[in-house]
Short mmCIF file of C-alpha atoms in Angstrom, two decimals:
data_model
loop_
_atom_site.label_atom_id
_atom_site.label_comp_id
_atom_site.label_asym_id
_atom_site.label_seq_id
_atom_site.Cartn_x
_atom_site.Cartn_y
_atom_site.Cartn_z
CA MET A 1 132.85 133.74 103.14
CA SER A 2 129.24 132.61 103.18
CA HIS A 3 126.64 131.90 100.75
CA PHE A 4 122.92 130.77 100.63
CA HIS A 5 121.77 127.56 98.85
CA HIS A 6 118.50 125.77 98.38
CA LEU A 7 117.90 122.36 100.25
CA LYS A 8 114.79 120.28 99.29
CA SER A 9 113.61 117.43 101.55
CA ILE A 10 111.19 114.68 100.93
CA LYS A 11 109.17 113.72 103.88
CA PHE A 12 108.02 110.19 103.56
CA LYS A 13 105.84 107.94 105.66
CA LEU A 14 104.75 104.52 104.43
CA ASN A 15 102.21 102.23 105.90
CA LEU A 16 101.96 98.48 104.87
CA LEU A 17 98.04 97.98 105.30
CA ASN A 18 97.20 94.52 103.61
CA LEU A 19 98.77 91.55 101.55
CA ARG A 20 96.54 89.49 99.40
CA ASN A 21 96.38 86.88 96.77
CA LEU A 22 98.91 84.44 98.47
CA ASP A 23 97.18 81.42 97.30
CA ALA A 24 99.98 80.59 94.89
CA PHE A 25 102.35 80.03 97.62
CA ASN A 26 101.39 77.00 99.92
CA LEU A 27 104.16 77.70 102.38
CA PRO A 28 104.62 77.17 106.25
CA GLY A 29 106.27 79.98 107.91
CA GLU A 30 105.91 83.72 107.85
CA PHE A 31 105.67 86.48 104.76
CA PHE A 32 106.99 89.69 105.36
CA ILE A 33 108.01 92.74 103.09
CA ARG A 34 111.46 94.25 102.45
CA TYR A 35 111.63 97.53 100.76
CA TYR A 36 114.55 99.52 99.63
CA ILE A 37 114.61 103.42 99.36
CA VAL A 38 117.26 104.66 97.02
CA THR A 39 118.66 107.83 97.53
CA GLY A 40 119.64 110.28 94.87
CA THR A 41 123.25 109.05 95.17
CA GLY A 42 122.48 105.60 94.60
CA LYS A 43 122.69 104.31 98.23
CA ARG A 44 120.00 101.87 99.39
CA ILE A 45 118.22 102.10 102.86
CA ARG A 46 116.83 98.61 103.66
CA VAL A 47 113.67 98.21 105.69
CA ASP A 48 112.18 94.90 106.76
CA SER A 49 108.54 94.59 108.08
CA GLN A 50 108.10 92.11 110.93
CA VAL A 51 104.12 91.74 110.55
CA LEU A 52 101.34 93.65 108.68
CA PRO A 53 100.20 96.26 109.04
CA SER A 54 103.42 98.25 109.89
CA MET A 55 104.44 101.89 109.53
CA SER A 56 107.84 103.67 108.94
CA SER A 57 108.92 107.28 108.15
CA LEU A 58 111.80 108.96 106.78
CA GLU A 59 113.01 112.37 105.82
CA LEU A 60 115.61 112.89 103.11
CA LYS A 61 117.17 116.28 102.69
CA ALA A 62 119.44 116.99 100.06
CA GLY A 63 120.49 119.60 97.43
CA SER A 64 118.01 120.52 94.67
CA ASN A 65 119.98 118.38 92.08
CA THR A 66 119.82 115.51 94.16
CA ILE A 67 116.28 115.52 94.75
CA THR A 68 115.40 116.30 90.95
CA GLU A 69 117.44 113.15 90.26
CA LEU A 70 115.57 111.27 93.00
CA LEU A 71 112.24 112.22 91.60
CA GLU A 72 113.26 111.60 87.89
CA LYS A 73 115.35 108.42 88.09
CA ARG A 74 114.86 106.58 91.32
CA SER A 75 112.00 104.40 92.87
CA ILE A 76 111.23 102.36 95.86
CA ILE A 77 111.72 98.62 95.52
CA PHE A 78 109.36 96.35 97.31
CA GLU A 79 110.15 92.58 97.75
CA LEU A 80 107.55 89.91 99.31
CA ARG A 81 109.79 87.51 101.18
CA TRP A 82 109.21 84.36 102.90
CA ARG A 83 111.05 82.79 105.74
CA LYS A 84 110.72 79.27 107.25
CA PRO A 85 109.56 78.86 110.78
CA LYS A 86 112.48 79.85 113.13
CA PRO A 87 114.30 76.83 114.31
CA MET A 88 114.94 76.60 118.12
CA PHE A 89 118.76 77.16 118.17
CA LYS A 90 119.15 79.27 115.16
CA CYS A 91 118.32 83.03 115.51
CA PHE A 92 118.33 84.02 111.97
CA ALA A 93 116.84 82.22 109.21
CA LYS A 94 117.55 83.08 105.59
CA SER A 95 114.52 84.31 103.65
CA LYS A 96 113.36 83.79 100.02
CA LEU A 97 112.49 86.26 97.34
CA LEU A 98 108.91 85.48 96.18
CA GLY A 99 107.83 88.72 94.28
CA LYS A 100 109.27 91.98 93.57
CA ALA A 101 107.49 95.40 92.83
CA GLU A 102 108.60 99.01 91.98
CA VAL A 103 107.15 102.39 92.70
CA SER A 104 108.52 105.60 91.03
CA TRP A 105 109.07 108.58 93.50
CA LYS A 106 107.58 110.80 90.81
CA ASP A 107 104.45 108.83 91.22
CA ILE A 108 103.98 109.23 94.99
CA VAL A 109 105.20 112.66 96.00
CA ARG A 110 102.38 115.09 95.85
CA PRO A 111 102.84 118.97 96.54
CA ASP A 112 100.37 119.02 99.51
CA GLY A 113 101.52 115.83 100.92
CA ALA A 114 98.07 114.23 101.16
CA PRO A 115 97.96 110.60 101.66
CA MET A 116 97.45 108.00 98.86
CA GLU A 117 96.24 104.40 99.16
CA ARG A 118 97.55 102.12 96.54
CA TRP A 119 97.54 98.48 95.63
CA ILE A 120 100.98 97.49 94.45
CA SER A 121 101.26 94.07 92.36
CA PHE A 122 104.21 91.86 92.54
CA VAL A 123 105.84 90.25 89.80
CA ILE A 124 106.59 86.63 90.67
CA ALA A 125 110.22 86.12 91.11
CA CYS A 126 110.28 82.06 92.18
CA GLN A 127 109.96 78.96 90.10
CA GLY A 128 107.08 76.65 90.36
CA VAL A 129 104.06 79.17 90.58
CA SER A 130 101.27 78.77 88.41
CA LEU A 131 100.81 82.04 86.32
CA ASP A 132 96.99 81.41 86.29
CA VAL A 133 96.51 82.75 89.75
CA LYS A 134 96.30 86.50 90.64
CA PRO A 135 99.71 87.93 91.43
CA PRO A 136 100.21 88.89 95.20
CA ALA A 137 99.40 92.37 96.06
CA LEU A 138 100.24 94.79 98.59
CA LEU A 139 98.02 97.64 99.94
CA VAL A 140 100.14 100.71 101.10
CA ARG A 141 99.47 104.18 102.29
CA ILE A 142 102.00 106.62 101.21
CA GLU A 143 102.53 110.23 102.37
CA ALA A 144 105.15 111.93 100.62
CA SER A 145 105.78 115.71 100.16
CA LEU A 146 108.41 118.06 98.89
CA SER A 147 109.42 121.07 100.67
CA GLU A 148 112.41 123.57 100.04
CA SER A 149 114.39 125.78 102.37
CA ILE A 150 116.99 128.33 102.33
CA MET A 151 120.34 127.37 104.22
CA GLU A 152 123.24 129.89 104.87
CA LYS A 153 126.50 128.23 104.98
CA SER A 154 130.02 129.49 105.56
CA LEU A 155 132.67 128.23 103.43
CA ARG A 156 136.41 128.13 104.51
CA ARG A 157 139.48 127.84 102.15
CA SER A 158 139.68 124.05 102.99
CA GLU A 159 135.95 123.51 102.00
CA ILE A 160 136.14 124.71 98.43
CA GLY A 161 135.69 122.16 95.75
CA LYS A 162 133.59 119.84 98.26
CA HIS A 163 129.90 119.27 97.87
CA GLU A 164 127.88 122.15 99.13
CA GLU A 165 125.27 119.85 100.95
CA CYS A 166 127.50 117.65 103.27
CA GLY A 167 131.02 118.85 102.69
CA CYS A 168 132.61 115.68 101.28
CA ARG A 169 133.91 115.01 98.18
CA ASP A 170 132.16 112.03 96.86
CA CYS A 171 128.38 111.94 97.81
CA GLN A 172 125.44 114.27 98.26
CA TRP A 173 124.04 112.95 101.39
CA ILE A 174 123.50 115.34 104.39
CA GLY A 175 125.10 113.84 107.60
CA SER A 176 127.41 111.01 108.13
CA GLU A 177 127.20 107.38 107.82
CA GLU A 178 126.12 107.53 111.58
CA ASP A 179 122.92 109.58 110.29
CA LEU A 180 122.14 107.01 107.59
CA PHE A 181 122.33 104.08 110.12
CA TYR A 182 120.38 106.19 112.56
CA ALA A 183 117.55 106.65 109.95
CA ALA A 184 117.48 103.08 109.10
CA ALA A 185 117.47 102.15 112.70
CA THR A 186 114.65 104.38 113.58
CA ALA A 187 112.51 103.03 110.69
CA LEU A 188 113.27 99.51 112.01
CA ASP A 189 112.09 100.72 115.58
CA ILE A 190 109.02 102.08 114.26
CA VAL A 191 108.03 98.71 112.54
#
């Protein structure tokens, strides 16, 4: 038995261009941006920038309901973070959250996929910072487009009752956990 269903996908490209108004933080070490892309099912993909400017891209494919939920309820969460200078014998130093910002998917997805540049202001998340100074801001260039395709899928009796998109019973992500890891690792390689 086979049937057709619609798959929507979001192609997403993000460039972190500039960071300003860091005067409030007089800290030695390095600043970096961490952002989370929340999928329609609530899974979070974490990407850390090493330096500015940086670029990453990702494509999410899912069923119509999942993409609709993503556009209506989900967002991209940006964090401004700081890390002390790396000690000689310790590879990984912990980072500290300095500010947080959120951008809704529905504000950035455009039908024509045209790039958009936008300053995103952070809400300061740490103690001891004067509220009289301008909050830190991040300049981003975002290209996000929505496309739709029709896919034929053959169903066996054992697949009835499973989600149409991926064949499992508990998510709507297309692909396996390895695909999720590969997408995140690819995004990190680009950075």
